[in-house]
Coordinates of C-alpha atoms in Angstrom, one line a residue:
Chain G
M1 CA -121.7 -133.1 -171.2
T2 CA -119.8 -136.1 -172.5
M3 CA -120.3 -138.9 -170.0
G4 CA -121.1 -142.0 -171.4
P5 CA -124.3 -143.9 -170.3
D6 CA -122.4 -146.3 -167.9
E7 CA -120.8 -143.3 -166.2
M8 CA -124.0 -141.6 -166.3
S9 CA -125.6 -144.1 -164.2
S10 CA -122.5 -144.6 -161.8
G11 CA -122.3 -141.1 -161.6
Q12 CA -125.7 -140.8 -160.6
G13 CA -125.0 -143.5 -158.0
L14 CA -122.3 -141.5 -156.6
V15 CA -124.7 -138.5 -156.3
D16 CA -127.3 -140.6 -154.7
D17 CA -124.9 -142.1 -152.3
Y18 CA -123.8 -138.7 -151.3
L19 CA -127.4 -137.4 -150.8
D20 CA -128.1 -140.7 -149.0
R21 CA -125.3 -140.2 -146.3
L22 CA -126.5 -136.4 -146.0
E23 CA -130.0 -137.5 -145.3
R24 CA -129.1 -139.9 -142.7
A25 CA -126.6 -137.4 -141.2
A26 CA -129.2 -134.9 -141.0
Q27 CA -131.7 -137.1 -139.1
M28 CA -131.6 -135.1 -135.9
L29 CA -132.6 -132.0 -137.6
P30 CA -136.4 -130.8 -137.9
P31 CA -137.8 -132.2 -141.1
E32 CA -138.4 -128.7 -142.5
R33 CA -134.9 -127.9 -142.1
R34 CA -133.7 -131.1 -143.5
I35 CA -135.6 -130.9 -146.5
D36 CA -134.6 -127.4 -146.7
L37 CA -130.8 -128.7 -146.6
L38 CA -131.2 -131.5 -148.9
A39 CA -133.0 -129.2 -151.6
Q40 CA -130.1 -126.8 -151.2
I41 CA -127.4 -129.5 -151.8
R42 CA -129.1 -131.3 -154.6
S43 CA -129.5 -128.0 -156.4
H44 CA -126.0 -126.8 -155.6
I45 CA -124.7 -130.4 -157.2
T46 CA -126.8 -129.8 -160.6
D47 CA -125.6 -126.5 -160.9
A48 CA -122.1 -127.4 -160.2
R49 CA -122.3 -130.3 -162.7
I50 CA -123.0 -127.7 -165.5
A51 CA -120.7 -124.9 -164.5
D52 CA -117.6 -127.1 -164.0
E53 CA -118.5 -129.2 -166.8
V54 CA -118.1 -132.1 -164.9
D55 CA -117.9 -135.3 -167.5
S56 CA -116.3 -137.9 -165.7
E57 CA -116.4 -139.6 -162.5
A58 CA -113.2 -138.2 -160.9
D59 CA -114.6 -134.6 -161.7
L60 CA -117.9 -135.6 -160.1
R61 CA -116.0 -137.0 -157.2
A62 CA -113.9 -133.7 -157.2
L63 CA -117.1 -131.8 -157.0
L64 CA -118.3 -133.8 -153.9
D65 CA -115.1 -133.2 -152.2
R66 CA -115.3 -129.6 -152.6
L67 CA -118.5 -129.6 -151.1
G68 CA -117.4 -131.3 -148.0
P69 CA -118.3 -134.5 -146.4
P70 CA -122.1 -134.8 -145.7
E71 CA -121.6 -135.5 -142.0
E72 CA -120.0 -132.1 -141.7
I73 CA -122.6 -130.5 -143.6
A74 CA -125.5 -131.8 -141.3
A75 CA -123.2 -131.1 -138.1
A76 CA -123.0 -127.4 -139.1
A77 CA -126.7 -127.3 -139.7
A78 CA -127.4 -128.9 -136.5
V79 CA -125.0 -126.3 -134.6
D80 CA -127.1 -123.4 -136.3
E81 CA -130.5 -125.1 -135.4
S82 CA -129.5 -125.5 -131.5
S83 CA -128.3 -121.9 -131.3
A84 CA -131.1 -120.7 -133.4
T85 CA -133.8 -122.3 -130.7
L86 CA -131.9 -120.5 -128.1
T87 CA -132.1 -116.9 -129.6
R88 CA -135.1 -117.4 -131.7
P89 CA -136.9 -114.0 -132.5
L90 CA -140.2 -113.8 -130.7
S91 CA -142.1 -113.3 -134.2
E92 CA -141.0 -117.0 -135.0
A93 CA -142.0 -118.3 -131.8
E94 CA -145.0 -120.8 -132.1
P95 CA -148.4 -119.1 -131.5
Q96 CA -150.0 -122.2 -129.6
S97 CA -148.2 -121.6 -125.9
N98 CA -148.5 -117.8 -125.1
A99 CA -147.0 -119.0 -121.7
G100 CA -143.6 -119.6 -123.7
G101 CA -143.5 -116.3 -125.1
P102 CA -142.7 -113.2 -122.6
R103 CA -144.7 -109.9 -122.7
R104 CA -147.5 -110.8 -124.3
S105 CA -149.4 -107.8 -125.7
I106 CA -153.2 -107.2 -125.9
A107 CA -152.9 -105.5 -129.2
L108 CA -155.2 -107.8 -130.7
E109 CA -157.9 -107.7 -128.0
T110 CA -157.6 -103.8 -128.0
W111 CA -158.0 -103.5 -131.7
S112 CA -160.8 -105.6 -131.1
V113 CA -162.6 -103.7 -128.4
I114 CA -162.3 -100.2 -130.7
M115 CA -163.6 -102.0 -133.5
L116 CA -166.7 -103.5 -131.7
T117 CA -167.3 -99.8 -130.0
V118 CA -165.8 -97.1 -132.2
G119 CA -165.7 -99.1 -135.3
S120 CA -169.2 -99.9 -135.4
I121 CA -170.1 -96.3 -135.4
L122 CA -167.6 -95.2 -138.1
L123 CA -168.5 -98.0 -139.9
P124 CA -171.6 -99.5 -139.1
V125 CA -171.9 -103.3 -139.3
I126 CA -168.5 -103.8 -141.1
G127 CA -166.6 -102.4 -138.1
W128 CA -168.5 -104.4 -135.8
L129 CA -167.9 -107.7 -137.9
V130 CA -164.2 -106.8 -137.9
G131 CA -164.3 -106.5 -134.1
V132 CA -165.9 -109.8 -133.5
V133 CA -163.7 -111.6 -136.0
L134 CA -160.6 -110.4 -133.7
M135 CA -162.4 -111.2 -130.6
W136 CA -163.2 -114.9 -131.6
S137 CA -159.5 -115.1 -132.9
S138 CA -157.9 -114.1 -129.5
D139 CA -157.3 -116.7 -127.0
C140 CA -157.6 -114.1 -124.0
W141 CA -161.5 -114.7 -123.6
R142 CA -163.3 -117.9 -122.7
T143 CA -166.0 -119.0 -125.5
R144 CA -169.1 -118.2 -123.5
E145 CA -167.4 -114.7 -122.8
K146 CA -167.2 -114.4 -126.6
V147 CA -170.9 -115.6 -127.1
L148 CA -171.9 -113.1 -124.9
G149 CA -169.8 -110.1 -126.8
T150 CA -171.2 -111.1 -129.9
V151 CA -175.0 -111.5 -129.0
L152 CA -175.0 -108.6 -126.2
V153 CA -174.1 -106.1 -129.0
P154 CA -175.2 -107.5 -132.2
G155 CA -174.3 -105.1 -134.8
G156 CA -172.9 -102.5 -132.3
I157 CA -173.8 -99.5 -131.3
G158 CA -173.9 -97.9 -134.6
V159 CA -176.5 -100.3 -135.8
F160 CA -178.8 -99.4 -132.8
G161 CA -178.1 -95.9 -133.3
I162 CA -179.6 -96.2 -136.9
L163 CA -182.5 -98.5 -135.8
G164 CA -183.5 -96.2 -133.2
V165 CA -183.5 -93.0 -135.6
F166 CA -185.5 -94.7 -138.3
G167 CA -187.1 -98.0 -136.7
F168 CA -188.3 -97.9 -133.5
F169 CA -188.7 -94.2 -132.8
G170 CA -190.1 -93.5 -136.4
A171 CA -192.8 -96.3 -135.6
S172 CA -193.9 -95.0 -132.5
V173 CA -194.0 -91.3 -134.0
E174 CA -196.1 -92.5 -137.4
V175 CA -198.7 -93.9 -134.7
C176 CA -199.1 -91.1 -132.7
S177 CA -199.0 -88.1 -135.3
S178 CA -200.9 -90.0 -138.0
D179 CA -202.7 -86.8 -139.1
V180 CA -206.0 -86.8 -139.7
S181 CA -207.4 -83.5 -141.3
V182 CA -211.0 -82.4 -141.7
V183 CA -211.5 -80.8 -145.1
N184 CA -213.6 -77.5 -144.4
L185 CA -216.4 -76.7 -146.5
D186 CA -214.4 -73.4 -147.7
G187 CA -211.3 -75.7 -148.7
S188 CA -208.9 -75.1 -146.1
T189 CA -207.8 -77.8 -143.9
S190 CA -207.7 -77.9 -140.0
P191 CA -205.8 -80.8 -138.2
V192 CA -207.8 -82.9 -136.2
S193 CA -206.0 -84.0 -132.9
P194 CA -204.9 -87.4 -133.5
A195 CA -207.0 -90.1 -132.4
T196 CA -205.9 -90.6 -129.0
S197 CA -207.1 -94.3 -128.9
T198 CA -204.9 -95.0 -131.7
C199 CA -201.7 -93.7 -129.8
D200 CA -202.6 -95.2 -126.4
S201 CA -203.7 -98.9 -127.4
A202 CA -201.2 -99.6 -130.5
G203 CA -198.4 -97.1 -129.4
S204 CA -198.2 -97.6 -125.6
W205 CA -196.5 -101.2 -125.6
T206 CA -194.0 -100.3 -128.2
D207 CA -193.6 -96.9 -126.8
V208 CA -192.1 -98.0 -123.7
L209 CA -190.4 -101.0 -124.5
A210 CA -188.4 -99.9 -127.5
P211 CA -186.9 -96.9 -126.6
T212 CA -185.7 -98.7 -123.4
A213 CA -184.6 -101.8 -125.1
L214 CA -182.6 -99.6 -127.3
I215 CA -180.8 -97.7 -124.4
L216 CA -180.1 -101.0 -122.5
F217 CA -178.6 -102.5 -125.9
A218 CA -176.6 -99.0 -126.7
V219 CA -175.3 -99.0 -122.8
A220 CA -174.4 -103.0 -123.2
S221 CA -172.5 -102.3 -126.5
I222 CA -170.3 -99.8 -124.8
V223 CA -170.2 -101.6 -121.3
V224 CA -169.8 -105.1 -122.5
P225 CA -166.6 -104.5 -124.8
I226 CA -165.2 -102.6 -121.9
I227 CA -165.6 -105.5 -119.5
L228 CA -163.8 -107.6 -122.0
L229 CA -160.9 -105.4 -122.5
H230 CA -160.4 -105.3 -118.3
L231 CA -160.7 -109.1 -118.5
A232 CA -157.9 -109.5 -121.1
R233 CA -155.6 -106.8 -119.4
S234 CA -155.7 -108.7 -116.0
R235 CA -155.3 -112.2 -117.7
V236 CA -152.4 -111.0 -119.7
A237 CA -150.7 -109.0 -116.7
E238 CA -150.9 -112.3 -114.7
E239 CA -149.3 -114.2 -117.5
N240 CA -146.8 -111.5 -117.8
G241 CA -145.9 -111.7 -114.1
A242 CA -146.3 -108.2 -113.4
A243 CA -148.8 -106.9 -111.0
V244 CA -152.6 -106.5 -112.5
G245 CA -152.9 -103.3 -114.0
R246 CA -154.7 -101.0 -112.1
P247 CA -158.3 -101.7 -112.2
S248 CA -159.5 -98.5 -110.8
Q249 CA -158.8 -96.6 -113.6
V250 CA -161.0 -98.9 -115.8
D251 CA -163.6 -99.1 -113.2
R252 CA -163.9 -95.5 -113.2
T253 CA -165.1 -95.2 -116.8
K254 CA -167.6 -97.7 -116.3
Q255 CA -169.5 -96.1 -113.7
P256 CA -172.0 -93.5 -115.0
A257 CA -170.8 -89.9 -114.7
G258 CA -171.9 -88.3 -111.5
Chain H
M1 CA -121.7 -113.4 -147.2
L2 CA -123.9 -110.4 -146.5
S3 CA -121.0 -108.0 -148.1
L4 CA -121.6 -110.3 -151.2
L5 CA -125.3 -109.9 -151.3
A6 CA -125.4 -106.4 -150.5
R7 CA -124.0 -105.6 -154.0
E8 CA -126.6 -107.7 -155.8
Q9 CA -128.8 -110.7 -155.4
L10 CA -127.4 -113.9 -156.2
Y11 CA -128.2 -117.7 -156.6
G12 CA -127.0 -120.0 -153.8
F13 CA -124.6 -121.7 -156.1
D14 CA -122.8 -118.4 -157.2
L15 CA -122.9 -117.2 -153.9
V16 CA -121.1 -120.5 -152.3
R17 CA -118.5 -120.4 -155.4
R18 CA -117.4 -116.8 -154.9
L19 CA -117.0 -117.4 -151.2
G20 CA -115.0 -120.3 -152.0
Q21 CA -112.7 -118.3 -154.2
V22 CA -111.5 -116.4 -151.4
D23 CA -108.2 -117.8 -150.1
G24 CA -108.5 -119.6 -146.5
L25 CA -112.1 -118.6 -145.6
V26 CA -113.9 -121.9 -146.7
T27 CA -113.2 -125.4 -145.8
S28 CA -116.3 -127.2 -147.7
E29 CA -118.8 -125.5 -149.5
G30 CA -121.7 -127.4 -148.3
T31 CA -121.1 -126.0 -144.7
I32 CA -122.1 -122.6 -146.1
Y33 CA -125.6 -123.7 -146.9
P34 CA -126.5 -124.1 -143.2
L35 CA -125.1 -120.3 -142.8
L36 CA -127.4 -119.2 -145.4
S37 CA -130.7 -120.9 -143.7
R38 CA -129.4 -119.1 -140.6
L39 CA -129.1 -115.6 -142.0
R40 CA -132.6 -116.4 -143.6
R41 CA -134.1 -117.2 -140.1
D42 CA -132.6 -114.4 -138.7
G43 CA -134.2 -112.2 -141.2
W44 CA -131.1 -110.8 -142.7
V45 CA -131.6 -112.4 -146.0
S46 CA -134.7 -113.4 -148.1
T47 CA -135.0 -115.8 -150.6
S48 CA -137.2 -116.4 -153.7
W49 CA -137.6 -119.0 -156.4
V50 CA -136.8 -118.0 -159.8
E51 CA -137.8 -120.4 -163.0
S52 CA -134.6 -121.5 -165.1
E53 CA -134.9 -122.8 -168.6
S54 CA -132.2 -125.4 -167.8
G55 CA -134.0 -127.4 -165.1
P56 CA -135.8 -126.8 -161.6
P57 CA -136.3 -123.2 -160.2
R58 CA -133.4 -121.9 -158.5
R59 CA -133.3 -120.2 -155.1
Y60 CA -132.1 -116.7 -155.1
Y61 CA -130.9 -114.9 -152.0
A62 CA -131.2 -111.2 -151.7
I63 CA -130.1 -109.1 -148.4
T64 CA -132.6 -107.4 -146.5
T65 CA -132.7 -104.0 -144.9
T66 CA -132.2 -105.5 -141.5
G67 CA -129.2 -107.5 -143.1
E68 CA -128.0 -104.4 -144.4
R69 CA -128.1 -102.4 -141.1
A70 CA -126.2 -105.7 -139.5
L71 CA -123.7 -105.7 -142.3
V72 CA -122.8 -102.0 -141.6
A73 CA -122.5 -102.8 -137.8
F74 CA -120.3 -105.7 -138.4
I75 CA -117.9 -103.8 -140.9
D76 CA -117.7 -101.1 -138.0
D77 CA -117.0 -103.5 -135.4
W78 CA -114.5 -105.5 -137.5
G79 CA -112.5 -102.6 -138.6
R80 CA -112.0 -101.6 -134.9
F81 CA -111.3 -105.4 -134.1
R82 CA -108.7 -105.3 -137.0
D83 CA -107.1 -102.4 -136.0
S84 CA -106.8 -103.5 -132.2
V85 CA -105.3 -106.9 -133.3
D86 CA -102.7 -105.0 -135.7
Q87 CA -101.8 -102.8 -132.6
L88 CA -101.2 -105.5 -130.2
I89 CA -99.0 -107.6 -132.8
K90 CA -96.9 -104.2 -133.8
G91 CA -96.5 -104.0 -130.0
Q92 CA -95.1 -107.1 -129.8
I93 CA -92.5 -106.8 -132.6

């Protein structure tokens, strides 16, 4: 470029003026849109000065003229903006207010419940954790409901299954079947019936409580997520304006068979 | 715009200049940029930044599959529209 220093500065002044006008004209645009537009035009001017080999103020003016009056550009952006607001695709709508978006789906809540139940069996602990994260990130449930959901099923049924098999049951079995063998004089061993006292005193309390608690937790780990899902469905159905989704279906699954 | 991008990915500046070359289509180059942003918002065009040795990174526009589908639909509609208008005009002459 062969612009002299004086021309350079006045040339830059010309550009700055232009961009100032553009910024002022674009005030009615949302900030993100405005910044974007300014960046696009600025970048265009830079590229054009090189491509057109702009080396005089006259050339620069021609370039800016070709670009068009800043007011027109801002107006074009504003027109697009208003029509875009009216027809904005659902995916772009702000996630804050669900009431604004039509047909809110409960995919998130459904997946959360699936992970809390089935997921915790297939992927112990991890699956359940995923379910918990999804549950807390949903806005369908109140905080206290989420707390209940987390606490009443810690680890999910998968964990309790494992605990039950190796932990509680194992402990009581151990206590009760600690074989005491007597070595006979001839070398053979004959088992002695386990000291019943050991079984009764140490074992009885945990014997009854542990499996019972286990069963309760196991049931809760299934029932609680299902209740949560039912809550989610009825709330979302209310929001969507449709009649509440048939609760009788879900109620039937909650009741014990028979 | 989409038809130009359908063939290759372009820098914003190149795109605007090419469109400007088509006679009678563009009054002011600057008004093309809002349209590009609109295409991007509608998901028909995706953008990426590419580093360039001569200055700041430049924005690079590419058509998306959704955009391609929209283009095909438009070309279809346009063809029918053009034929209808031609028929009407010929009828009058």
